[in-house]
Backbone as JSON, one array per atom type, in Angstrom:
{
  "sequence": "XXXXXXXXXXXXXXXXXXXXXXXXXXXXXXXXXXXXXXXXXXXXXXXXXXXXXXXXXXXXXXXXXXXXXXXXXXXXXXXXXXXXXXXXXXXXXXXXXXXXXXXXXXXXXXXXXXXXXXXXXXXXXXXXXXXXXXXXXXXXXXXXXXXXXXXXXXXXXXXXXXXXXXXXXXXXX",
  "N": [[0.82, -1.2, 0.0], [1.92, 0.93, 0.87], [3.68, 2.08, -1.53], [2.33, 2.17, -3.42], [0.53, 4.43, -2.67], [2.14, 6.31, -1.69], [4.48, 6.33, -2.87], [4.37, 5.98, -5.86], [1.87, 7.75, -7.22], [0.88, 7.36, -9.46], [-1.68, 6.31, -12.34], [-1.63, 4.5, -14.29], [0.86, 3.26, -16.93], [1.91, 3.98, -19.92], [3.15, 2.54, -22.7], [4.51, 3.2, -25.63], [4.9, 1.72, -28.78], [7.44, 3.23, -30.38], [9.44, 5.83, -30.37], [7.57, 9.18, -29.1], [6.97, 11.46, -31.41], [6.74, 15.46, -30.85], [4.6, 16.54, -32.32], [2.91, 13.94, -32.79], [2.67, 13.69, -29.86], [1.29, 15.75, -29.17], [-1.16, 14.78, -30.31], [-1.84, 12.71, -29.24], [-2.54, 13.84, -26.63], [-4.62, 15.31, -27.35], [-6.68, 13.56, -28.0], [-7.18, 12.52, -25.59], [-8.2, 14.57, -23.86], [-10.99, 14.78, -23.28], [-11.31, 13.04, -20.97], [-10.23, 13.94, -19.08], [-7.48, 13.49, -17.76], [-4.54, 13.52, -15.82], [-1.21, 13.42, -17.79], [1.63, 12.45, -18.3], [4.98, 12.3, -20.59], [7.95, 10.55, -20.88], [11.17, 8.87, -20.97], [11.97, 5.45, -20.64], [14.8, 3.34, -19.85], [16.01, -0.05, -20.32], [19.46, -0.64, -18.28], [22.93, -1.07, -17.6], [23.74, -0.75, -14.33], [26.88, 0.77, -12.76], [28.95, 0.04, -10.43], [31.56, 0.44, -8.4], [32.49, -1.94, -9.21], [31.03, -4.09, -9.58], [27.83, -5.12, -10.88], [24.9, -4.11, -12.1], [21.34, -4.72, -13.31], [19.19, -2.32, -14.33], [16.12, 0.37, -14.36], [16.3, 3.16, -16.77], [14.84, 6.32, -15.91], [14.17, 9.37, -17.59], [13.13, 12.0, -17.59], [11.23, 15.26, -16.85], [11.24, 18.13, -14.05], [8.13, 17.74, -14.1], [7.65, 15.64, -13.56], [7.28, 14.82, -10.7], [4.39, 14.9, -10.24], [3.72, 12.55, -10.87], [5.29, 10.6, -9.06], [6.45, 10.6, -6.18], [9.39, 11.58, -4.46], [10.9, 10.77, -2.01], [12.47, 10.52, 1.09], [12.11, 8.65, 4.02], [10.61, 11.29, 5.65], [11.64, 13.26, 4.34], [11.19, 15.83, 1.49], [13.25, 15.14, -1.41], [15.56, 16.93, -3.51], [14.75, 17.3, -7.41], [16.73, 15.82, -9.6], [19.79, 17.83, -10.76], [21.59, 18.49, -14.07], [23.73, 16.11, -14.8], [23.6, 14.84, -12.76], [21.86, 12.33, -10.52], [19.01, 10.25, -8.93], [18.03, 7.88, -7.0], [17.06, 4.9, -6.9], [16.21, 2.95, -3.43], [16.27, 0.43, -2.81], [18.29, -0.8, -4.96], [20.48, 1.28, -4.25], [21.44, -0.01, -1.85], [21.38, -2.3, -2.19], [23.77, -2.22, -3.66], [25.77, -0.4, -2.09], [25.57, 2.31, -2.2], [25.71, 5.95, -1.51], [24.89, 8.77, -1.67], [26.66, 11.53, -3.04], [28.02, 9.49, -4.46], [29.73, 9.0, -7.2], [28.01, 7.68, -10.2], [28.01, 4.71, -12.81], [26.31, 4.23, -16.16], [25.33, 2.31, -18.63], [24.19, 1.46, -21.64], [22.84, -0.83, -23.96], [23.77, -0.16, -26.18], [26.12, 0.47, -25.9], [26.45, 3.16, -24.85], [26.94, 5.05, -22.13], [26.72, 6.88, -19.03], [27.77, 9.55, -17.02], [26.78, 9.82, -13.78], [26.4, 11.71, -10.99], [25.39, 10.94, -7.68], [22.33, 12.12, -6.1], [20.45, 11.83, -4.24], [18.6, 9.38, -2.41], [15.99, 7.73, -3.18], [12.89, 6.4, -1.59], [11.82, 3.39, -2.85], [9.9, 1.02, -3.21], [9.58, -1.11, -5.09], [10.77, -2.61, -8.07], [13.62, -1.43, -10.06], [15.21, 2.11, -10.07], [17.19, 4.54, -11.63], [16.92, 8.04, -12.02], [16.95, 10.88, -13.89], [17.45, 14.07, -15.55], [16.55, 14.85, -18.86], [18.44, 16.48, -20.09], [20.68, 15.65, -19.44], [20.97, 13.49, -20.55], [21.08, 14.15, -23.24], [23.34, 16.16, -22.93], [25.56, 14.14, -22.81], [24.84, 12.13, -24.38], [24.57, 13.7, -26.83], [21.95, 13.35, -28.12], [18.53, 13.92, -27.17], [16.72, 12.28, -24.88], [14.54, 9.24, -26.0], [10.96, 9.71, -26.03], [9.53, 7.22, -25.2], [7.34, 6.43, -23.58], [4.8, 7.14, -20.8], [3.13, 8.72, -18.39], [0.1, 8.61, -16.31], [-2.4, 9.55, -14.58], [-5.43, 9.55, -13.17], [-8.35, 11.31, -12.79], [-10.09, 11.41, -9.61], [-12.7, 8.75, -9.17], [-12.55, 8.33, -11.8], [-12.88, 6.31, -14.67], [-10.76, 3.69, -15.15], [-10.84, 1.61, -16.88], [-12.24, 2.15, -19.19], [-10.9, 4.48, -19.98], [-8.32, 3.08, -20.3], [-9.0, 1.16, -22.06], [-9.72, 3.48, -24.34], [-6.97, 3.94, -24.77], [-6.06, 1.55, -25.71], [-7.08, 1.6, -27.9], [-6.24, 3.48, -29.47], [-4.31, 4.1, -32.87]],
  "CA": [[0.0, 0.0, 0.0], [3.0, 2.0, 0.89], [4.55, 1.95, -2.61], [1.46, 2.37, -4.48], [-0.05, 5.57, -2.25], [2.86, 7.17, -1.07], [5.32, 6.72, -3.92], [3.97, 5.89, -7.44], [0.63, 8.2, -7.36], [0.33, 7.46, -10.84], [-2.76, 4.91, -11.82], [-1.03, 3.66, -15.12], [1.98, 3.51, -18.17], [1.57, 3.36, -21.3], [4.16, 2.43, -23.53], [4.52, 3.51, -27.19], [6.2, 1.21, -29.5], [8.38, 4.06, -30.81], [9.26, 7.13, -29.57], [6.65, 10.0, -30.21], [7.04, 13.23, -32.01], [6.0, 16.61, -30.61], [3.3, 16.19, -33.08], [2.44, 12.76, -32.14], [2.23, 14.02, -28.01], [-0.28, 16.74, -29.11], [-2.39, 14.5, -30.88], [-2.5, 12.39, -28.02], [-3.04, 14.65, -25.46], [-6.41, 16.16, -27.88], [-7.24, 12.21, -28.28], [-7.71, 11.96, -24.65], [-8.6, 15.44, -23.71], [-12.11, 14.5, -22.49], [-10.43, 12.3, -20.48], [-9.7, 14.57, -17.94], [-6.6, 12.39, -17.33], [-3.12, 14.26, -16.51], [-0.33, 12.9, -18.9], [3.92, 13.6, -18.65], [5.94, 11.78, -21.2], [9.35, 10.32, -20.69], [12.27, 7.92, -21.49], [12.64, 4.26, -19.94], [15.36, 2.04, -20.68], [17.07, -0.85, -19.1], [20.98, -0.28, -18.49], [23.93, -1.52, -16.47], [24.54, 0.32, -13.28], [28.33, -0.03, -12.37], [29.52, 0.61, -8.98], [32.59, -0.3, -7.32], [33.32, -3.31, -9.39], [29.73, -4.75, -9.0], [26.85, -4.33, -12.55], [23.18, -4.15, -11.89], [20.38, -3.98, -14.13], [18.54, -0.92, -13.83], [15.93, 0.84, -15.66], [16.57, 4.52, -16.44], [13.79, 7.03, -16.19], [14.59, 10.61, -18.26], [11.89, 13.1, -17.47], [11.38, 16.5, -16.55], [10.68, 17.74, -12.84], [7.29, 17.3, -13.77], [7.53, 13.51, -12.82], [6.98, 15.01, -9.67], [3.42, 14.58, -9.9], [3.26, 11.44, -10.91], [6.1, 9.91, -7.94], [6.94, 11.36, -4.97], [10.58, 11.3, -4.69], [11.06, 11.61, -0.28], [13.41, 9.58, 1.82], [11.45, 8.93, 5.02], [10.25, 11.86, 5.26], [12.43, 14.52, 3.91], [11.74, 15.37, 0.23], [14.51, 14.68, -2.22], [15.38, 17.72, -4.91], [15.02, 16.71, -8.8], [18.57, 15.81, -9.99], [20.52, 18.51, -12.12], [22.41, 18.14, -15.34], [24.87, 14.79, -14.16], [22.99, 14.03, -11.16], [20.87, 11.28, -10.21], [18.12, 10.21, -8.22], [18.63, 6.07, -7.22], [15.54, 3.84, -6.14], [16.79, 2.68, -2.3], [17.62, -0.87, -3.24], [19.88, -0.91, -5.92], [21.43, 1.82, -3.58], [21.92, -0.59, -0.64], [22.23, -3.5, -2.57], [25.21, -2.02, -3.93], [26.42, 0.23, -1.49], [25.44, 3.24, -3.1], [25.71, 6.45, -1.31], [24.73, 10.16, -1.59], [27.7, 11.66, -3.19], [29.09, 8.65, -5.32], [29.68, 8.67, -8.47], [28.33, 5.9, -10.82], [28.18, 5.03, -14.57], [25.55, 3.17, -16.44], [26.19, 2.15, -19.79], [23.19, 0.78, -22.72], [23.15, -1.9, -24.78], [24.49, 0.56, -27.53], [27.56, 0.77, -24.98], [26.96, 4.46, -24.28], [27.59, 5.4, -20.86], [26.55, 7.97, -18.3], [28.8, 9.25, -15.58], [25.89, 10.1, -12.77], [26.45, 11.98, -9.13], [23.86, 10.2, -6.55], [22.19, 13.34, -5.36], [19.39, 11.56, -3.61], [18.17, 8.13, -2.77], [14.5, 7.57, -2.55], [12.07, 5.46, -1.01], [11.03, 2.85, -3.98], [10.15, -0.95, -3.07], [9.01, -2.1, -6.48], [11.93, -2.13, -8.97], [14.69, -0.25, -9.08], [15.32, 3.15, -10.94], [17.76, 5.71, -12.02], [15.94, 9.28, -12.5], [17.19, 11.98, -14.51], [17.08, 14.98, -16.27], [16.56, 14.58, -20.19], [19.54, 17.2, -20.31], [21.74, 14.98, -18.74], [21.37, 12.36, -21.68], [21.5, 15.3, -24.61], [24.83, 16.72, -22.99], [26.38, 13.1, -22.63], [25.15, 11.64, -25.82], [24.41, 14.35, -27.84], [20.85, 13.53, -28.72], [17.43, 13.74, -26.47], [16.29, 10.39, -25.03], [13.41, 8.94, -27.14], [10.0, 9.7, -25.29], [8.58, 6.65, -25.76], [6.46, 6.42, -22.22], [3.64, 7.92, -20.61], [2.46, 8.34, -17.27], [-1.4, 8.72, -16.79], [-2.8, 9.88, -13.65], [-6.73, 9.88, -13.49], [-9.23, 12.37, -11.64], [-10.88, 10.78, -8.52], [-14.09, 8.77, -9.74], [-12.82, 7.75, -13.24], [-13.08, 4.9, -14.93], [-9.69, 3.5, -16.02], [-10.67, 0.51, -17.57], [-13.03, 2.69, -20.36], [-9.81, 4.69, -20.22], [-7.56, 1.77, -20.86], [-9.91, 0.76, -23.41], [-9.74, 4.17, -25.34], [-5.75, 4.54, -25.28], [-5.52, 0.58, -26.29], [-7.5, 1.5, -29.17], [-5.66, 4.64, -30.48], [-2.75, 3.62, -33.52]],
  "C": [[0.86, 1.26, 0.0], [3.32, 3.0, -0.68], [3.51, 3.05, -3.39], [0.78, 4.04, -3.78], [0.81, 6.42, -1.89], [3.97, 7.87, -1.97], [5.48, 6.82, -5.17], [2.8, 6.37, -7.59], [0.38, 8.17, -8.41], [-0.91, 6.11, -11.13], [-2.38, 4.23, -13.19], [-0.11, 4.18, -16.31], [1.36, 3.52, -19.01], [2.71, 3.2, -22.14], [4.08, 2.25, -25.23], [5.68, 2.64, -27.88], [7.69, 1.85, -29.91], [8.55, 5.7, -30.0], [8.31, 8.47, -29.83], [7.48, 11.4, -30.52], [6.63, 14.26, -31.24], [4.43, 16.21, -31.27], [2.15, 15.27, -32.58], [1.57, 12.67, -30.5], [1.03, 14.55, -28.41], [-1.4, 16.38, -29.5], [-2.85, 13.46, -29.73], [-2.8, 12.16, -27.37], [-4.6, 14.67, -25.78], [-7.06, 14.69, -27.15], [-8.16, 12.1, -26.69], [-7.92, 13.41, -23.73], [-9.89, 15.14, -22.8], [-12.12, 13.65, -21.4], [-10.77, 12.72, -18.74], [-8.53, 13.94, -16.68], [-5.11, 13.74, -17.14], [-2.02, 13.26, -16.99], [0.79, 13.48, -18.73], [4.27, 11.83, -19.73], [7.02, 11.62, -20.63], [9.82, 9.03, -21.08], [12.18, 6.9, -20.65], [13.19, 3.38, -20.68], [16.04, 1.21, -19.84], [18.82, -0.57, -19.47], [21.47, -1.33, -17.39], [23.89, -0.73, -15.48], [25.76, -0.5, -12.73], [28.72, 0.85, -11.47], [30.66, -0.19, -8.28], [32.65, -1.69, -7.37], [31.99, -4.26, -9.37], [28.21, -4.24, -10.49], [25.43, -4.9, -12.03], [22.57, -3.9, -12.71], [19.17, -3.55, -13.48], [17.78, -0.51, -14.91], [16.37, 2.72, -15.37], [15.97, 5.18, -16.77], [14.31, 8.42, -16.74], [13.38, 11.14, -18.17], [12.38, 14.58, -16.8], [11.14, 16.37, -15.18], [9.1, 17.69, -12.95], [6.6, 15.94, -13.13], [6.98, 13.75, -11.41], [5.23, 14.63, -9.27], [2.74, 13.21, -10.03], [4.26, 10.51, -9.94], [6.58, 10.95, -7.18], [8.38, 10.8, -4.27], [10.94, 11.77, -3.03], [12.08, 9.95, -0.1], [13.16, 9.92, 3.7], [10.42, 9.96, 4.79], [11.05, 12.89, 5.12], [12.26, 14.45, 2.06], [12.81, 15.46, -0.4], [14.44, 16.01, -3.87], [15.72, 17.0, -6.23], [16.21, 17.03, -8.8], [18.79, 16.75, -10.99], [21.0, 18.27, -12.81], [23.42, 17.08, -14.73], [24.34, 14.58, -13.18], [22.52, 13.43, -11.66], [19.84, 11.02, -9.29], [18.26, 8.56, -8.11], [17.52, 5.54, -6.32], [16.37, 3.17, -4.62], [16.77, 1.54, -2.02], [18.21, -1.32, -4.37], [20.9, 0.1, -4.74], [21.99, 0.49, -2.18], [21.82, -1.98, -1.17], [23.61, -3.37, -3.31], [26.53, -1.13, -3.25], [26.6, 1.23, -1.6], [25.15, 4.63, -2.02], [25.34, 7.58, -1.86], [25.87, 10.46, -1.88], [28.37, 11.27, -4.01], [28.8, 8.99, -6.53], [29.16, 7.15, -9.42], [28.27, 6.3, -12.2], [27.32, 4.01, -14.88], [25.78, 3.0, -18.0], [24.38, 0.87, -20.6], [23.69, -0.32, -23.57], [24.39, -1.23, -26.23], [25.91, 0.64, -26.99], [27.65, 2.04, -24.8], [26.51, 4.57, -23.06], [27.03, 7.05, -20.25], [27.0, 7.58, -17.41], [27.52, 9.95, -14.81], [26.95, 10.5, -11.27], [25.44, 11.56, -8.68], [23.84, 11.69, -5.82], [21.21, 13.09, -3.52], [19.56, 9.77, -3.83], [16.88, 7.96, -2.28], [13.98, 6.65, -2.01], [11.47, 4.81, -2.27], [11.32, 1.16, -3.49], [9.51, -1.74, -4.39], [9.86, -1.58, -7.61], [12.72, -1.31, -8.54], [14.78, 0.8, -10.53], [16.31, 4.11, -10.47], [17.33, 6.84, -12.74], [17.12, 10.1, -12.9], [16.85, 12.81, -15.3], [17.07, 14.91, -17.76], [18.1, 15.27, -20.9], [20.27, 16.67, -20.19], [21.84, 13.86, -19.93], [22.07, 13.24, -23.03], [22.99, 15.6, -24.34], [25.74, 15.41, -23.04], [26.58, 12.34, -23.88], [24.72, 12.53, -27.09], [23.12, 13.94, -28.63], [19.94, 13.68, -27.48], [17.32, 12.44, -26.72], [14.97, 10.07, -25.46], [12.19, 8.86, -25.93], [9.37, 8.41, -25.55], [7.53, 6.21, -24.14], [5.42, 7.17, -21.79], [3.12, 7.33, -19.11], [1.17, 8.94, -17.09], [-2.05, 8.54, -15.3], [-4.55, 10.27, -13.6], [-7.3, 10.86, -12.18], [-9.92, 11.09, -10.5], [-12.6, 10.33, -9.55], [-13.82, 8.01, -11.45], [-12.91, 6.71, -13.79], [-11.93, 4.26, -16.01], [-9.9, 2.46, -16.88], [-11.7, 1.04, -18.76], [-11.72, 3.06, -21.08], [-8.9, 4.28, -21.0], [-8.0, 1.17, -22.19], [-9.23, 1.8, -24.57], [-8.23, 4.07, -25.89], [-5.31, 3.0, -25.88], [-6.07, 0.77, -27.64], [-6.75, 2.48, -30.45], [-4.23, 3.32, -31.34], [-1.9, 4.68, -33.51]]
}
C-alpha cells in the first residue's frame, strides 16, 4: 500500500512502440482530452549500473521535474530535490544492494555501450523495482541527442473509470 499511495501516485503507463514526435504528443493529449486524465511523457530504458566493481540492471527514467506529480521522490520523510544536469536520483535498493551512497559517483552504460557518468544526489524510497531518474539534459549533454519519449504516465481524476480509459488509449494507432 505503501509503494502504491505514497510513492507511485500514478494509476497507469503506457508504452509507445516508438518514440513520439512533438506532433504525435499533441495529438495524443487532444485524443484523450475528455479524459480529464493528466499525462507527462518520458524515457525508460534498461541499463547496467556499475559501482565499485559490482553491474546491476537498472531501468533509467529521463523526465522532466514534472515527474513530480506522478512519484513522490522523499526519503522517510524529507523530500529529495530533482537531480541537475549529471545528477541522479537512485531507487533505495539498488542503492543498498550495492552500497550506493549520496555523493558517489556511478556510470551506467546501454546496450548501444553508451555510458553515463551520474552523481547520486538523492536516494528515494522505492520498493518495487529499481530506478535511475534523470534529467533529459543529462542524456542530450552526454550523448548528444534527447532520449526517445517513448512512455507515458497517466494519472486519473478521482471517480474515473480507467478501464473505459484503458480501453480508449488501447485503441488509439
Amino acid at each position: 500500500d505503501y509503494q502504491f499511495e505514497e510513492v507511485t501516485v500514478y494509476d497507469m503507463t503506457v508504452y509507445f512502440a516508438e518514440g513520439r514526435t512533438e506532433e504525435q504528443k499533441e495529438e495524443f493529449l487532444s485524443d484523450l482530452a475528455d479524459s480529464d486524465a493528466q499525462i507527462m511523457f518520458y524515457h525508460q530504458s534498461s541499463m547496467d549500473l556499475d559501482f565499485d566493481n559490482q553491474v546491476r540492471k537498472i531501468s533509467l527514467i529521463a523526465s522532466t521535474e514534472g515527474v513530480r506529480d506522478f512519484i513522490d521522490f522523499h526519503s522517510g520523510d524529507e523530500s529529495l530535490e530533482y537531480p541537475g544536469v549529471n545528477e541522479a536520483l537512485l531507487s533505495v535498493g539498488a542503492a543498498e544492494a550495492m552500497g550506493i551512497r549520496v555523493g558517489d559517483e556511478i556510470s551506467m552504460r546501454n546496450a548501444d555501450m553508451q555510458t553515463l557518468k551520474l552523481k547520486v544526489t538523492g536516494i528515494y524510497d522505492n520498493h518495487v523495482d529499481n530506478f535511475v531518474l534523470v534529467h533529459p539534459d543529462t542524456v542530450e549533454r552526454q550523448w548528444g541527442e534527447q532520449p526517445e519519449m517513448q512512455m507515458a504516465f497517466v494519472t486519473l481524476k478521482e471517480g474515473a473509470d480507467m478501464d473505459q480509459l484503458s480501453g480508449k488509449i488501447t485503441g488509439m494507432s
